PDB file of C-alpha atoms in Angstrom:
ATOM      1  CA  UNK A   1      -0.172  -4.375 -17.765  1.00  0.00           C
ATOM      2  CA  UNK A   2       2.280  -6.030 -15.379  1.00  0.00           C
ATOM      3  CA  UNK A   3       2.194  -4.638 -11.825  1.00  0.00           C
ATOM      4  CA  UNK A   4       4.516  -5.711  -9.026  1.00  0.00           C
ATOM      5  CA  UNK A   5       3.191  -5.170  -5.480  1.00  0.00           C
ATOM      6  CA  UNK A   6       5.356  -5.660  -2.386  1.00  0.00           C
ATOM      7  CA  UNK A   7       3.845  -6.271   1.037  1.00  0.00           C
ATOM      8  CA  UNK A   8       4.814  -4.315   4.144  1.00  0.00           C
ATOM      9  CA  UNK A   9       8.532  -3.458   4.092  1.00  0.00           C
ATOM     10  CA  UNK A  10       9.782  -3.760   7.680  1.00  0.00           C
ATOM     11  CA  UNK A  11      12.717  -1.722   8.954  1.00  0.00           C
ATOM     12  CA  UNK A  12      16.250  -1.531   7.650  1.00  0.00           C
ATOM     13  CA  UNK A  13      16.475  -5.291   6.910  1.00  0.00           C
ATOM     14  CA  UNK A  14      13.312  -5.040   4.805  1.00  0.00           C
ATOM     15  CA  UNK A  15      14.616  -2.005   2.911  1.00  0.00           C
ATOM     16  CA  UNK A  16      17.930  -3.733   2.260  1.00  0.00           C
ATOM     17  CA  UNK A  17      16.174  -6.895   1.079  1.00  0.00           C
ATOM     18  CA  UNK A  18      13.923  -4.884  -1.246  1.00  0.00           C
ATOM     19  CA  UNK A  19      16.932  -3.100  -2.728  1.00  0.00           C
ATOM     20  CA  UNK A  20      18.818  -6.343  -3.332  1.00  0.00           C
ATOM     21  CA  UNK A  21      15.937  -8.419  -4.677  1.00  0.00           C
ATOM     22  CA  UNK A  22      14.320  -5.743  -6.834  1.00  0.00           C
ATOM     23  CA  UNK A  23      17.415  -5.458  -9.007  1.00  0.00           C
ATOM     24  CA  UNK A  24      16.815  -8.963 -10.370  1.00  0.00           C
ATOM     25  CA  UNK A  25      13.029  -8.883 -10.165  1.00  0.00           C
ATOM     26  CA  UNK A  26      12.856  -5.806 -12.360  1.00  0.00           C
ATOM     27  CA  UNK A  27      14.931  -7.620 -14.997  1.00  0.00           C
ATOM     28  CA  UNK A  28      12.975 -10.875 -14.760  1.00  0.00           C
ATOM     29  CA  UNK A  29       9.423  -9.543 -14.515  1.00  0.00           C
ATOM     30  CA  UNK A  30       9.759  -6.230 -16.373  1.00  0.00           C
ATOM     31  CA  UNK A  31       6.869  -4.667 -14.422  1.00  0.00           C
ATOM     32  CA  UNK A  32       5.156  -1.585 -15.807  1.00  0.00           C
ATOM     33  CA  UNK A  33       4.542  -0.302 -12.274  1.00  0.00           C
ATOM     34  CA  UNK A  34       6.038  -1.134  -8.854  1.00  0.00           C
ATOM     35  CA  UNK A  35       3.983  -0.446  -5.717  1.00  0.00           C
ATOM     36  CA  UNK A  36       4.959  -1.243  -2.121  1.00  0.00           C
ATOM     37  CA  UNK A  37       3.456  -0.807   1.309  1.00  0.00           C
ATOM     38  CA  UNK A  38       6.094   0.981   3.413  1.00  0.00           C
ATOM     39  CA  UNK A  39       4.298   2.022   6.590  1.00  0.00           C
ATOM     40  CA  UNK A  40       6.856  -0.007   8.587  1.00  0.00           C
ATOM     41  CA  UNK A  41       9.949   0.961   6.610  1.00  0.00           C
ATOM     42  CA  UNK A  42      11.649   3.125   9.244  1.00  0.00           C
ATOM     43  CA  UNK A  43      12.580   1.226  12.418  1.00  0.00           C
ATOM     44  CA  UNK A  44       9.436  -0.838  11.976  1.00  0.00           C
ATOM     45  CA  UNK A  45       6.988   2.025  12.419  1.00  0.00           C
ATOM     46  CA  UNK A  46       6.385   4.823   9.941  1.00  0.00           C
ATOM     47  CA  UNK A  47       8.335   6.268   7.032  1.00  0.00           C
ATOM     48  CA  UNK A  48      11.144   8.822   6.996  1.00  0.00           C
ATOM     49  CA  UNK A  49      12.245  10.840   3.987  1.00  0.00           C
ATOM     50  CA  UNK A  50      15.536   8.901   3.864  1.00  0.00           C
ATOM     51  CA  UNK A  51      13.738   5.543   3.834  1.00  0.00           C
ATOM     52  CA  UNK A  52      11.353   6.730   1.124  1.00  0.00           C
ATOM     53  CA  UNK A  53      14.249   7.866  -1.065  1.00  0.00           C
ATOM     54  CA  UNK A  54      16.000   4.514  -0.611  1.00  0.00           C
ATOM     55  CA  UNK A  55      12.890   2.708  -1.820  1.00  0.00           C
ATOM     56  CA  UNK A  56      12.452   5.035  -4.795  1.00  0.00           C
ATOM     57  CA  UNK A  57      16.095   4.469  -5.743  1.00  0.00           C
ATOM     58  CA  UNK A  58      15.479   0.702  -5.568  1.00  0.00           C
ATOM     59  CA  UNK A  59      12.740   1.001  -8.216  1.00  0.00           C
ATOM     60  CA  UNK A  60       9.564   1.398  -6.157  1.00  0.00           C
ATOM     61  CA  UNK A  61       7.348   4.020  -7.774  1.00  0.00           C
ATOM     62  CA  UNK A  62       4.334   4.264  -5.465  1.00  0.00           C
ATOM     63  CA  UNK A  63       4.301   3.817  -1.668  1.00  0.00           C
ATOM     64  CA  UNK A  64       1.139   2.924   0.254  1.00  0.00           C
ATOM     65  CA  UNK A  65       0.794   3.324   4.009  1.00  0.00           C
ATOM     66  CA  UNK A  66      -1.464   2.272   6.918  1.00  0.00           C
ATOM     67  CA  UNK A  67      -1.987   2.628  10.660  1.00  0.00           C
ATOM     68  CA  UNK A  68       1.668   3.603  11.271  1.00  0.00           C
ATOM     69  CA  UNK A  69       1.573   6.463   8.751  1.00  0.00           C
ATOM     70  CA  UNK A  70       2.256   9.155  11.371  1.00  0.00           C
ATOM     71  CA  UNK A  71       4.715   7.324  13.642  1.00  0.00           C
ATOM     72  CA  UNK A  72       7.717   9.151  12.141  1.00  0.00           C
ATOM     73  CA  UNK A  73       6.821  12.753  12.819  1.00  0.00           C
ATOM     74  CA  UNK A  74       8.986  14.083   9.991  1.00  0.00           C
ATOM     75  CA  UNK A  75       6.526  12.676   7.471  1.00  0.00           C
ATOM     76  CA  UNK A  76       4.452  15.813   8.030  1.00  0.00           C
ATOM     77  CA  UNK A  77       7.304  17.741   6.388  1.00  0.00           C
ATOM     78  CA  UNK A  78       7.036  15.996   3.012  1.00  0.00           C
ATOM     79  CA  UNK A  79       3.853  13.932   2.617  1.00  0.00           C
ATOM     80  CA  UNK A  80       1.854  16.821   1.118  1.00  0.00           C
ATOM     81  CA  UNK A  81       4.454  17.391  -1.612  1.00  0.00           C
ATOM     82  CA  UNK A  82       5.150  13.774  -2.542  1.00  0.00           C
ATOM     83  CA  UNK A  83       2.407  12.432  -4.799  1.00  0.00           C
ATOM     84  CA  UNK A  84       4.060   9.003  -4.737  1.00  0.00           C
ATOM     85  CA  UNK A  85       2.969   8.405  -1.125  1.00  0.00           C
ATOM     86  CA  UNK A  86      -0.628   7.250  -0.559  1.00  0.00           C
ATOM     87  CA  UNK A  87      -1.902   7.207   3.032  1.00  0.00           C
ATOM     88  CA  UNK A  88      -5.288   5.669   3.964  1.00  0.00           C
ATOM     89  CA  UNK A  89      -8.079   7.379   2.065  1.00  0.00           C
ATOM     90  CA  UNK A  90     -10.569   7.165   4.923  1.00  0.00           C
ATOM     91  CA  UNK A  91      -8.774   9.517   7.309  1.00  0.00           C
ATOM     92  CA  UNK A  92     -10.922  12.584   8.092  1.00  0.00           C
ATOM     93  CA  UNK A  93     -11.039  15.457   5.624  1.00  0.00           C
ATOM     94  CA  UNK A  94      -8.117  17.832   6.112  1.00  0.00           C
ATOM     95  CA  UNK A  95      -5.618  15.092   7.010  1.00  0.00           C
ATOM     96  CA  UNK A  96      -2.193  15.737   5.419  1.00  0.00           C
ATOM     97  CA  UNK A  97      -1.254  13.768   2.329  1.00  0.00           C
ATOM     98  CA  UNK A  98      -3.553  11.995  -0.109  1.00  0.00           C
ATOM     99  CA  UNK A  99      -5.573   8.784  -0.029  1.00  0.00           C
ATOM    100  CA  UNK A 100      -5.064   7.998  -3.693  1.00  0.00           C
ATOM    101  CA  UNK A 101      -2.880   8.950  -6.592  1.00  0.00           C
ATOM    102  CA  UNK A 102      -3.095   8.657 -10.365  1.00  0.00           C
ATOM    103  CA  UNK A 103      -0.071   7.744 -12.430  1.00  0.00           C
ATOM    104  CA  UNK A 104       0.379   7.354 -16.163  1.00  0.00           C
ATOM    105  CA  UNK A 105       1.553   3.909 -17.252  1.00  0.00           C
ATOM    106  CA  UNK A 106       1.925   3.051 -20.949  1.00  0.00           C
ATOM    107  CA  UNK A 107      -0.359   5.950 -21.914  1.00  0.00           C
ATOM    108  CA  UNK A 108      -3.013   4.683 -19.505  1.00  0.00           C
ATOM    109  CA  UNK A 109      -4.101   6.190 -16.177  1.00  0.00           C
ATOM    110  CA  UNK A 110      -3.764   3.928 -13.138  1.00  0.00           C
ATOM    111  CA  UNK A 111      -5.520   4.818  -9.892  1.00  0.00           C
ATOM    112  CA  UNK A 112      -3.825   3.562  -6.701  1.00  0.00           C
ATOM    113  CA  UNK A 113      -5.938   3.742  -3.553  1.00  0.00           C
ATOM    114  CA  UNK A 114      -5.099   2.927   0.070  1.00  0.00           C
ATOM    115  CA  UNK A 115      -7.919   2.267   2.557  1.00  0.00           C
ATOM    116  CA  UNK A 116      -7.678   1.153   6.177  1.00  0.00           C
ATOM    117  CA  UNK A 117      -9.985  -1.268   7.905  1.00  0.00           C
ATOM    118  CA  UNK A 118     -11.821  -0.347  11.104  1.00  0.00           C
ATOM    119  CA  UNK A 119     -12.066  -3.675  12.942  1.00  0.00           C
ATOM    120  CA  UNK A 120      -9.449  -3.702  15.763  1.00  0.00           C
ATOM    121  CA  UNK A 121      -7.833  -0.584  14.247  1.00  0.00           C
ATOM    122  CA  UNK A 122      -8.478   3.164  14.412  1.00  0.00           C
ATOM    123  CA  UNK A 123     -12.105   4.120  13.870  1.00  0.00           C
ATOM    124  CA  UNK A 124     -11.634   6.011  10.626  1.00  0.00           C
ATOM    125  CA  UNK A 125     -14.341   6.870   8.118  1.00  0.00           C
ATOM    126  CA  UNK A 126     -16.042   3.988   6.324  1.00  0.00           C
ATOM    127  CA  UNK A 127     -13.595   2.465   3.791  1.00  0.00           C
ATOM    128  CA  UNK A 128     -16.476   1.253   1.589  1.00  0.00           C
ATOM    129  CA  UNK A 129     -17.990   4.736   1.297  1.00  0.00           C
ATOM    130  CA  UNK A 130     -14.596   6.382   0.808  1.00  0.00           C
ATOM    131  CA  UNK A 131     -13.684   4.016  -2.019  1.00  0.00           C
ATOM    132  CA  UNK A 132     -17.110   4.427  -3.611  1.00  0.00           C
ATOM    133  CA  UNK A 133     -16.623   8.196  -3.643  1.00  0.00           C
ATOM    134  CA  UNK A 134     -13.220   8.038  -5.349  1.00  0.00           C
ATOM    135  CA  UNK A 135     -14.465   5.652  -8.033  1.00  0.00           C
ATOM    136  CA  UNK A 136     -17.432   7.931  -8.702  1.00  0.00           C
ATOM    137  CA  UNK A 137     -15.032  10.865  -9.034  1.00  0.00           C
ATOM    138  CA  UNK A 138     -12.897   9.047 -11.637  1.00  0.00           C
ATOM    139  CA  UNK A 139     -15.292   6.887 -13.689  1.00  0.00           C
ATOM    140  CA  UNK A 140     -13.044   7.075 -16.755  1.00  0.00           C
ATOM    141  CA  UNK A 141     -10.151   5.198 -15.076  1.00  0.00           C
ATOM    142  CA  UNK A 142     -10.396   1.456 -15.677  1.00  0.00           C
ATOM    143  CA  UNK A 143      -7.177   0.387 -13.943  1.00  0.00           C
ATOM    144  CA  UNK A 144      -7.617   0.636 -10.164  1.00  0.00           C
ATOM    145  CA  UNK A 145      -5.334  -0.945  -7.555  1.00  0.00           C
ATOM    146  CA  UNK A 146      -6.604  -0.980  -3.956  1.00  0.00           C
ATOM    147  CA  UNK A 147      -4.366  -1.669  -0.941  1.00  0.00           C
ATOM    148  CA  UNK A 148      -6.660  -2.694   1.925  1.00  0.00           C
ATOM    149  CA  UNK A 149      -4.666  -2.263   5.122  1.00  0.00           C
ATOM    150  CA  UNK A 150      -6.772  -4.139   7.665  1.00  0.00           C
ATOM    151  CA  UNK A 151      -6.566  -6.490  10.622  1.00  0.00           C
ATOM    152  CA  UNK A 152      -9.288  -9.036   9.857  1.00  0.00           C
ATOM    153  CA  UNK A 153      -9.598 -11.333   6.884  1.00  0.00           C
ATOM    154  CA  UNK A 154     -13.369 -10.863   6.851  1.00  0.00           C
ATOM    155  CA  UNK A 155     -13.188  -7.090   6.399  1.00  0.00           C
ATOM    156  CA  UNK A 156     -10.672  -7.391   3.574  1.00  0.00           C
ATOM    157  CA  UNK A 157     -12.746 -10.046   1.834  1.00  0.00           C
ATOM    158  CA  UNK A 158     -15.901  -7.960   2.235  1.00  0.00           C
ATOM    159  CA  UNK A 159     -14.190  -5.081   0.446  1.00  0.00           C
ATOM    160  CA  UNK A 160     -13.027  -7.489  -2.253  1.00  0.00           C
ATOM    161  CA  UNK A 161     -16.571  -8.689  -2.907  1.00  0.00           C
ATOM    162  CA  UNK A 162     -18.075  -5.207  -2.639  1.00  0.00           C
ATOM    163  CA  UNK A 163     -15.813  -3.927  -5.405  1.00  0.00           C
ATOM    164  CA  UNK A 164     -15.533  -7.076  -7.537  1.00  0.00           C
ATOM    165  CA  UNK A 165     -15.731  -6.070 -11.171  1.00  0.00           C
ATOM    166  CA  UNK A 166     -15.236  -2.395 -10.306  1.00  0.00           C
ATOM    167  CA  UNK A 167     -11.492  -2.379  -9.587  1.00  0.00           C
ATOM    168  CA  UNK A 168      -8.537  -4.259 -11.039  1.00  0.00           C
ATOM    169  CA  UNK A 169      -7.137  -5.636  -7.792  1.00  0.00           C
ATOM    170  CA  UNK A 170      -7.832  -5.667  -4.066  1.00  0.00           C
ATOM    171  CA  UNK A 171      -4.580  -6.430  -2.251  1.00  0.00           C
ATOM    172  CA  UNK A 172      -4.489  -6.936   1.504  1.00  0.00           C
ATOM    173  CA  UNK A 173      -1.642  -5.736   3.725  1.00  0.00           C
ATOM    174  CA  UNK A 174      -0.939  -5.236   7.471  1.00  0.00           C
ATOM    175  CA  UNK A 175      -0.793  -8.730   9.009  1.00  0.00           C
ATOM    176  CA  UNK A 176       2.681  -9.483   7.536  1.00  0.00           C
ATOM    177  CA  UNK A 177       1.696 -13.115   6.879  1.00  0.00           C
ATOM    178  CA  UNK A 178       0.863 -14.139   3.286  1.00  0.00           C
ATOM    179  CA  UNK A 179      -2.464 -15.866   2.735  1.00  0.00           C
ATOM    180  CA  UNK A 180      -3.145 -18.751   0.347  1.00  0.00           C
ATOM    181  CA  UNK A 181      -6.347 -17.353  -1.151  1.00  0.00           C
ATOM    182  CA  UNK A 182      -5.171 -15.508  -4.262  1.00  0.00           C
ATOM    183  CA  UNK A 183      -8.000 -15.635  -6.804  1.00  0.00           C
ATOM    184  CA  UNK A 184      -9.867 -13.701  -9.462  1.00  0.00           C
ATOM    185  CA  UNK A 185     -13.294 -12.566  -8.307  1.00  0.00           C
ATOM    186  CA  UNK A 186     -16.296 -12.287 -10.664  1.00  0.00           C
ATOM    187  CA  UNK A 187     -15.844  -9.345 -12.973  1.00  0.00           C
ATOM    188  CA  UNK A 188     -12.093  -9.870 -13.222  1.00  0.00           C
ATOM    189  CA  UNK A 189     -10.897  -8.348  -9.934  1.00  0.00           C
ATOM    190  CA  UNK A 190      -7.689  -9.944  -8.625  1.00  0.00           C
ATOM    191  CA  UNK A 191      -7.843 -10.557  -4.877  1.00  0.00           C
ATOM    192  CA  UNK A 192      -5.593 -11.714  -2.036  1.00  0.00           C
ATOM    193  CA  UNK A 193      -6.276 -11.219   1.669  1.00  0.00           C
ATOM    194  CA  UNK A 194      -2.629 -10.477   2.528  1.00  0.00           C
ATOM    195  CA  UNK A 195       0.544 -10.455   0.444  1.00  0.00           C
ATOM    196  CA  UNK A 196       2.783 -10.728   3.502  1.00  0.00           C
ATOM    197  CA  UNK A 197       5.882  -8.644   4.194  1.00  0.00           C
ATOM    198  CA  UNK A 198       9.454  -7.909   3.172  1.00  0.00           C
ATOM    199  CA  UNK A 199      11.307  -8.406   6.440  1.00  0.00           C
ATOM    200  CA  UNK A 200      13.032 -10.858   8.788  1.00  0.00           C
ATOM    201  CA  UNK A 201      11.119 -14.134   8.653  1.00  0.00           C
ATOM    202  CA  UNK A 202      12.466 -15.450  11.959  1.00  0.00           C
ATOM    203  CA  UNK A 203      11.237 -12.523  14.034  1.00  0.00           C
ATOM    204  CA  UNK A 204       7.707 -11.693  15.123  1.00  0.00           C
ATOM    205  CA  UNK A 205       6.118 -10.017  12.075  1.00  0.00           C
ATOM    206  CA  UNK A 206       9.564  -8.632  11.235  1.00  0.00           C
ATOM    207  CA  UNK A 207      10.331  -7.449  14.784  1.00  0.00           C
ATOM    208  CA  UNK A 208      12.607  -8.930  17.451  1.00  0.00           C
ATOM    209  CA  UNK A 209      11.185 -12.058  19.088  1.00  0.00           C
ATOM    210  CA  UNK A 210      11.964 -10.694  22.547  1.00  0.00           C
TER     211      UNK A 210
END
């Protein structure tokens, strides 16, 4: 199975870049599934319905989120109905939206999970326990992609090791800077601390330098 994952898409320049580049990438790579983190897709913070539709039209099938999930207030109007949007799993029970989704790819179920780290971010529920619970609920699904949206490299790596051999991939997002530690952990789990971003390289994490 060939899965294409895009790091944090930042603002209108990031959306435009994703639209332009995906056209060729989809032809060259022929991915079976396209996932992107889009918590910064609307003006750098949050996700509007219009931005989500632009990304779907570009070929992105599943959107993961993070600490800016609620910055565009209109997301409350559609997040419950859109199973393609996955906000952090470890928000408290009763939070709108869903922390994981299951999609069918080539007659196989794929579980996509989004968890958020707690170090230097909001003190959500434990991401380790939350991920454990979802895996226990779906033991029959072998293909599991985890977006770890976290500030520190150590917390992301700890999640990678904790779930090595239990999930297909642990992919870090949030810091907008790609790391050089892509590897396969024992048990076959693909891991990278951060895949970087889709946004203006000459700004500050995709924002204006000023």
